[in-house]
XYZ file of C-alpha atoms in Angstrom:
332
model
C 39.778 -5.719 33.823
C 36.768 -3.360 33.291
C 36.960 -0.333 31.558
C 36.506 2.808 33.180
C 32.568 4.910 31.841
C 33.375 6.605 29.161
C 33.676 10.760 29.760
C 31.906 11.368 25.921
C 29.413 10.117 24.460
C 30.808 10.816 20.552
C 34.520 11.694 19.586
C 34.459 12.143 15.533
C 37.502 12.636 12.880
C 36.427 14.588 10.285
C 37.097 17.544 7.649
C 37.484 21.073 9.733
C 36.482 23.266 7.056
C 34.678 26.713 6.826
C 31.586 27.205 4.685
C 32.146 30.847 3.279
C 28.578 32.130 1.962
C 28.162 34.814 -0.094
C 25.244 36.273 -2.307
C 25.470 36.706 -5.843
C 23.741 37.188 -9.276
C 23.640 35.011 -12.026
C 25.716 36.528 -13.973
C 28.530 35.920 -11.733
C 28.407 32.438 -11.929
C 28.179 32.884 -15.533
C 31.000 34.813 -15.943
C 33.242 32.436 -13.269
C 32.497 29.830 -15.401
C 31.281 27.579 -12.381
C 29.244 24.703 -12.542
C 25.327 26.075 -11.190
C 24.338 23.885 -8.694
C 27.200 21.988 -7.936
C 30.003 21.101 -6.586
C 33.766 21.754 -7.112
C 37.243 20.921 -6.053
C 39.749 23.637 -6.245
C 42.931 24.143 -5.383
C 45.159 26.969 -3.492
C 44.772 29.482 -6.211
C 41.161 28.973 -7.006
C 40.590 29.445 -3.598
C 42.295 32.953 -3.043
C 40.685 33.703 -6.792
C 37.402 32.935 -5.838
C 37.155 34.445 -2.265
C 38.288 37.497 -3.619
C 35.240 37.803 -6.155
C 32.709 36.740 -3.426
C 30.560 39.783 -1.901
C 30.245 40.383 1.775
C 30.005 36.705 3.231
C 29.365 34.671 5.827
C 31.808 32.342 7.687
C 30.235 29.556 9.713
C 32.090 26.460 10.256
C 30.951 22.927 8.180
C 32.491 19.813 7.780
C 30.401 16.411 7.551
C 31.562 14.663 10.812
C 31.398 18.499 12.570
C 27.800 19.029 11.434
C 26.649 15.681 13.126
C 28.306 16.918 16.438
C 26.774 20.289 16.035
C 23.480 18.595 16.037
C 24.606 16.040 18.527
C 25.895 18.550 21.050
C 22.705 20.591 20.524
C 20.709 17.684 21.645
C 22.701 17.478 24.812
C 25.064 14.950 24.244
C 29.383 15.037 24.991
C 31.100 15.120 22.006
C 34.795 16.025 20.754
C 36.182 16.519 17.877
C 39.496 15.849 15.727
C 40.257 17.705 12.353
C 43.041 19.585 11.564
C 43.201 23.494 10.799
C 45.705 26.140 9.540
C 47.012 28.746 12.054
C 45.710 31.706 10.343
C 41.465 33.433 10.462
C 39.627 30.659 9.158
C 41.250 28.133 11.242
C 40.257 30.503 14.154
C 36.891 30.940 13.144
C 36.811 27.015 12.932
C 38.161 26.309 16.263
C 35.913 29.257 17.893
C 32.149 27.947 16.299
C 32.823 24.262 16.859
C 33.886 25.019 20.729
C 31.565 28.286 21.190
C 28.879 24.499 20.252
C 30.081 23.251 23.274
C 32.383 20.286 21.410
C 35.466 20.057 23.102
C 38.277 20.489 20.364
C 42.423 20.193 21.179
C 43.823 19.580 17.861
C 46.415 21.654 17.549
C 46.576 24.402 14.224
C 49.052 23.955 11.781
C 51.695 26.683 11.015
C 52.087 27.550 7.150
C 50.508 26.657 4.414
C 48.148 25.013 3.096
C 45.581 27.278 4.635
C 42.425 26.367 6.661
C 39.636 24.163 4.344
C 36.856 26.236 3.041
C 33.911 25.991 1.140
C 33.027 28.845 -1.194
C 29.378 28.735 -1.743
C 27.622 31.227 -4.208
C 24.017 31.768 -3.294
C 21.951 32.807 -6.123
C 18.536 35.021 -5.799
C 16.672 31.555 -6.024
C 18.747 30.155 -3.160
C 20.552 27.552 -5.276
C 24.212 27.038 -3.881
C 27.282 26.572 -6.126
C 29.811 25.045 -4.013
C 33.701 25.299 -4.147
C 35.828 23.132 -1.887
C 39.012 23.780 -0.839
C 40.062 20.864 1.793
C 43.511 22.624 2.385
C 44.931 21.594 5.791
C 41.844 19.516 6.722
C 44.180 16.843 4.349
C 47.287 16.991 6.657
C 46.019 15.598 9.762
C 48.874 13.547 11.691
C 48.519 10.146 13.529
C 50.439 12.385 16.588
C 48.084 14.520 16.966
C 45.482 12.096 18.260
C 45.177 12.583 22.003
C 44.689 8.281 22.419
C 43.112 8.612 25.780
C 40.457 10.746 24.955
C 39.649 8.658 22.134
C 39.225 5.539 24.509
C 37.138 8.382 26.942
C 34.480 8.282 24.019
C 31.395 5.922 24.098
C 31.580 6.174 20.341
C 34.171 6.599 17.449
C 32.772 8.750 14.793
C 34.393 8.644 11.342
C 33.849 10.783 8.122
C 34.516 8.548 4.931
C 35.684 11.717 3.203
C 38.763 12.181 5.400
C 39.902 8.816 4.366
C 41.454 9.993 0.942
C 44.534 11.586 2.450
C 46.895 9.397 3.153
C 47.799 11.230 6.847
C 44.281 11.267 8.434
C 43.872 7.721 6.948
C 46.652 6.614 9.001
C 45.106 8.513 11.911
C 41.716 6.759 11.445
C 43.289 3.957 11.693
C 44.963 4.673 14.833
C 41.921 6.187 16.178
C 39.871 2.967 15.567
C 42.769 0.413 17.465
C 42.381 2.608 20.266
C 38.197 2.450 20.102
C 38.272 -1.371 20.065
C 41.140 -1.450 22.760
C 39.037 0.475 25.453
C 35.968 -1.632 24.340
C 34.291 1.609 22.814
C 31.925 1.720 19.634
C 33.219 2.568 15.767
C 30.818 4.353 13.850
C 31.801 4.914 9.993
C 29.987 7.455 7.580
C 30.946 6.206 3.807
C 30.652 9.750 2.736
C 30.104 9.380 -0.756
C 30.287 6.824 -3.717
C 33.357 8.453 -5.395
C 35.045 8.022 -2.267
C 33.712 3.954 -1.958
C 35.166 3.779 -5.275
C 38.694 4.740 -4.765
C 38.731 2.976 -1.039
C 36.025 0.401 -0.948
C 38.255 -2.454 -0.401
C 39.652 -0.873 2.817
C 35.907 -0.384 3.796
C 35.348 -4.072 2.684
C 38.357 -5.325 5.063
C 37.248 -3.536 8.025
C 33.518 -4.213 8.033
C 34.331 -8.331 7.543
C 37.264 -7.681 10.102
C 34.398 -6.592 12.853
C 36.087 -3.075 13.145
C 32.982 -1.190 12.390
C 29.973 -1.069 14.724
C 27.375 1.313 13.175
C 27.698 2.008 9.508
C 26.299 5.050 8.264
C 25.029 4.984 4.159
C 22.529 6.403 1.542
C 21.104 4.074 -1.097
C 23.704 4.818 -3.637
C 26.724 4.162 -1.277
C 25.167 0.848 -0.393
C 24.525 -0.115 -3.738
C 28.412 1.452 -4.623
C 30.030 -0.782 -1.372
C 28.216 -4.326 -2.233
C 27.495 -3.959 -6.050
C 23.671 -4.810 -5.357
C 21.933 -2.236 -7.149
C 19.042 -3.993 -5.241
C 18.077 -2.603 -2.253
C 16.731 -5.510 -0.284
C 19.756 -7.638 -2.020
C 21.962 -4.993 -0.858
C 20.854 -4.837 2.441
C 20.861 -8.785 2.973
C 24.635 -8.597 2.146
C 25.955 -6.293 4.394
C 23.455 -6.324 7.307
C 25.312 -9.812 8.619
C 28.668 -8.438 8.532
C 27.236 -5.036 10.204
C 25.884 -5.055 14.104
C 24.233 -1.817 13.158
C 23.273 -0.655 9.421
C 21.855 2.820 8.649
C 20.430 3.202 5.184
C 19.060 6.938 4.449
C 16.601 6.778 1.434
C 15.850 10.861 1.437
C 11.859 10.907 0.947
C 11.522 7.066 1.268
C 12.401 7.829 4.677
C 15.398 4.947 6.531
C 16.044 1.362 7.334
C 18.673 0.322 10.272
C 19.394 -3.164 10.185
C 20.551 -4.851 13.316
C 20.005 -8.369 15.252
C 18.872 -10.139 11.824
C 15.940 -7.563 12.335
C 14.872 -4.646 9.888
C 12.946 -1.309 11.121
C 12.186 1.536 8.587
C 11.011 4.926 9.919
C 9.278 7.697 7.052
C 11.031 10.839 6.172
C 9.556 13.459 8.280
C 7.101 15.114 6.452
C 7.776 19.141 6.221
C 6.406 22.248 4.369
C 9.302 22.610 1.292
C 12.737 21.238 1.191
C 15.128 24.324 0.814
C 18.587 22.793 1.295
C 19.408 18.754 1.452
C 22.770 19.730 2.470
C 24.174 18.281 5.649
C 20.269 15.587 5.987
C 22.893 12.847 6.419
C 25.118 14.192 8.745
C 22.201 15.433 11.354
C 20.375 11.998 10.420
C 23.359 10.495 12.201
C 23.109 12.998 14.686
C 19.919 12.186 16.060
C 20.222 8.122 15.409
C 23.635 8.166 17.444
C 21.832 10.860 20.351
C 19.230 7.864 20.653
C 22.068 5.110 20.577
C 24.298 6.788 23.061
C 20.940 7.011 25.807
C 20.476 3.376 24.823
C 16.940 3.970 22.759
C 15.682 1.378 20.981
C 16.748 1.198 17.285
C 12.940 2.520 15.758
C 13.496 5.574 18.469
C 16.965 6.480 16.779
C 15.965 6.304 13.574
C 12.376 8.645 14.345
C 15.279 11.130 16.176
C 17.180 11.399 12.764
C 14.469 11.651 10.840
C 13.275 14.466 12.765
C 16.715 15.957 12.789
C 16.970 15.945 9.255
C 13.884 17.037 8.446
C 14.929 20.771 10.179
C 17.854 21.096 7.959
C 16.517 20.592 4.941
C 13.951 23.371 5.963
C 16.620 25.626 5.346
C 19.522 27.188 4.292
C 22.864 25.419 5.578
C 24.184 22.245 7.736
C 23.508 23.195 11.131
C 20.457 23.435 13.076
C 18.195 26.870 13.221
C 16.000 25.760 15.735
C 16.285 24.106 19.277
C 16.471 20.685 18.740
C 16.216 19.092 21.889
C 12.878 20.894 22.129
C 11.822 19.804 18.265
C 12.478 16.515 18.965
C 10.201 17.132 22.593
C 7.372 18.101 20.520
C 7.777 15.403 17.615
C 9.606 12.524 19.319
């Protein structure tokens, strides 16, 4: 029996969290005793102690498997999204941006504590960021709350590698996934980061020679991280067979996808000045899985992420400034 066209184009699971900006001096970060630059776990307390030391700020919602819809629904495709939230103002602003994006989003907020996932980010006069992340109730999402059917309603299954640390939206990946491959629909997997290949990498391992991932999303270090190549070509030749679709992002070396036994490699998009790198990944994938979903060719998918990319590391923040269905007009 058939299954029925799928209603979205891209469903994701992924962190909900709010990116809390806020303008500072140096001194500040000085005196916090915060790592310049980088980036920071924290806990409950740090959270409240930090926030209330930040200046007048800015709430806009982030998240790496949000940011690709944001870029994904703002170059026209259907996309939902799963992440869990607190019931209190961040988890409000959350669920207002992502849906305000045109993303449809059900999951229901989650009464007490631990509060809403935010990231505290310190702007300095020379526009370096110094992050603090709090991932709060993003952690606690529940197999239950997966609405199955509009899972199997998605053309694609859209996964954020960071949400696979907890053990409750691990679970719910995984039931997310069996209900993907039951309705015939796509599973596309981000690995996130290398720290998080190291503490889950054979679970990655077991899925990819299991067939349960369809597009896999990586950077060079994650590649070399999930095969132990640190060879790119040799890294590439050992996971492109198990893979029907490989994405490698090499930031100025531009990409590679790997599919069919075949290899394609589109440049980085050449731009006046890099500002931000934060969130290239997330809109590369955004603009590869636009072309996928309209059933481009693979060297069109990567040129659309590449061009996506390219406008938000022009500036400040992970989520388009400009219209990109008419960027990618002009470029494409």
């Amino acid at each position: 029996m058939s299954q029925p066209a799928p209603t979205l184009d891209v469903i994701a699971i992924g962190n909900a969290i709010v990116d809390v900006m806020a303008p500072c001096e140096d001194a500040l970060i000085e005196e916090l005793g915060l790592v310049r630059g980088g980036m920071t776990l924290i806990d409950t307390d740090g959270a409240r102690d930090l926030y209330a030391r930040m200046g007048q700020a800015t709430e806009i919602s982030g998240g790496s498997a949000a940011n690709t819809l944001a870029g994904l629904a703002a170059l026209g495709a259907q996309c939902g999204f799963i992440g869990q939230v607190a019931d209190d103002q961040l988890g409000e602003i959350f669920a207002h941006d992502i849906r305000a994006g045109g993303i449809a989003f059900e999951t229901a907020a989650r009464a007490g504590d631990p509060p809403t996932a935010r990231c505290l980010i310190f702007v300095t006069p020379d526009g370096q960021r110094t992050m603090n992340t709090y991932l709060g109730a993003s952690q606690f999402l529940p197999a239950e709350a997966l609405n199955l059917d509009t899972i199997a309603s998605a053309q694609v299954l859209y996964l954020e590698g960071y949400l696979w640390d907890p053990e409750e939206p691990r679970a719910a990946m995984r039931a997310a996934i069996e209900a993907a491959r039951n309705a015939g629909r796509k599973v596309a997997f981000t690995l996130s980061d290398a720290f998080v290949i190291n503490r889950h990498g054979d679970d990655f391992r077991a899925m990819i020679d299991a067939g349960q991932i369809d597009i896999l999303f990586a950077n060079e270090i994650e590649l070399a991280t999930l095969t132990g190549e640190q060879d790119f070509d040799a890294g590439i030749a050992a996971l492109a067979p198990k893979v029907p679709v490989l994405v490698v992002t090499r930031s100025e070396h531009g990409a590679v996808a790997a599919t069919g036994g075949e290899i394609t490699h589109v440049p980085a998009e050449p731009i006046e000045k890099v500002v931000d790198t934060t969130g290239a990944g997330d809109l590369f994938a955004a603009g590869f899985l636009f072309g996928h979903v309209r059933g481009m060719d693979v060297a069109k998918c990567l040129r659309l992420g590449a061009i996506c990319a390219s406008e938000i590391i022009s500036h400040m923040g992970a989520r388009p400034e400009v219209d990109l269905k008419q960027l990618v007009a002009e470029r494409g």
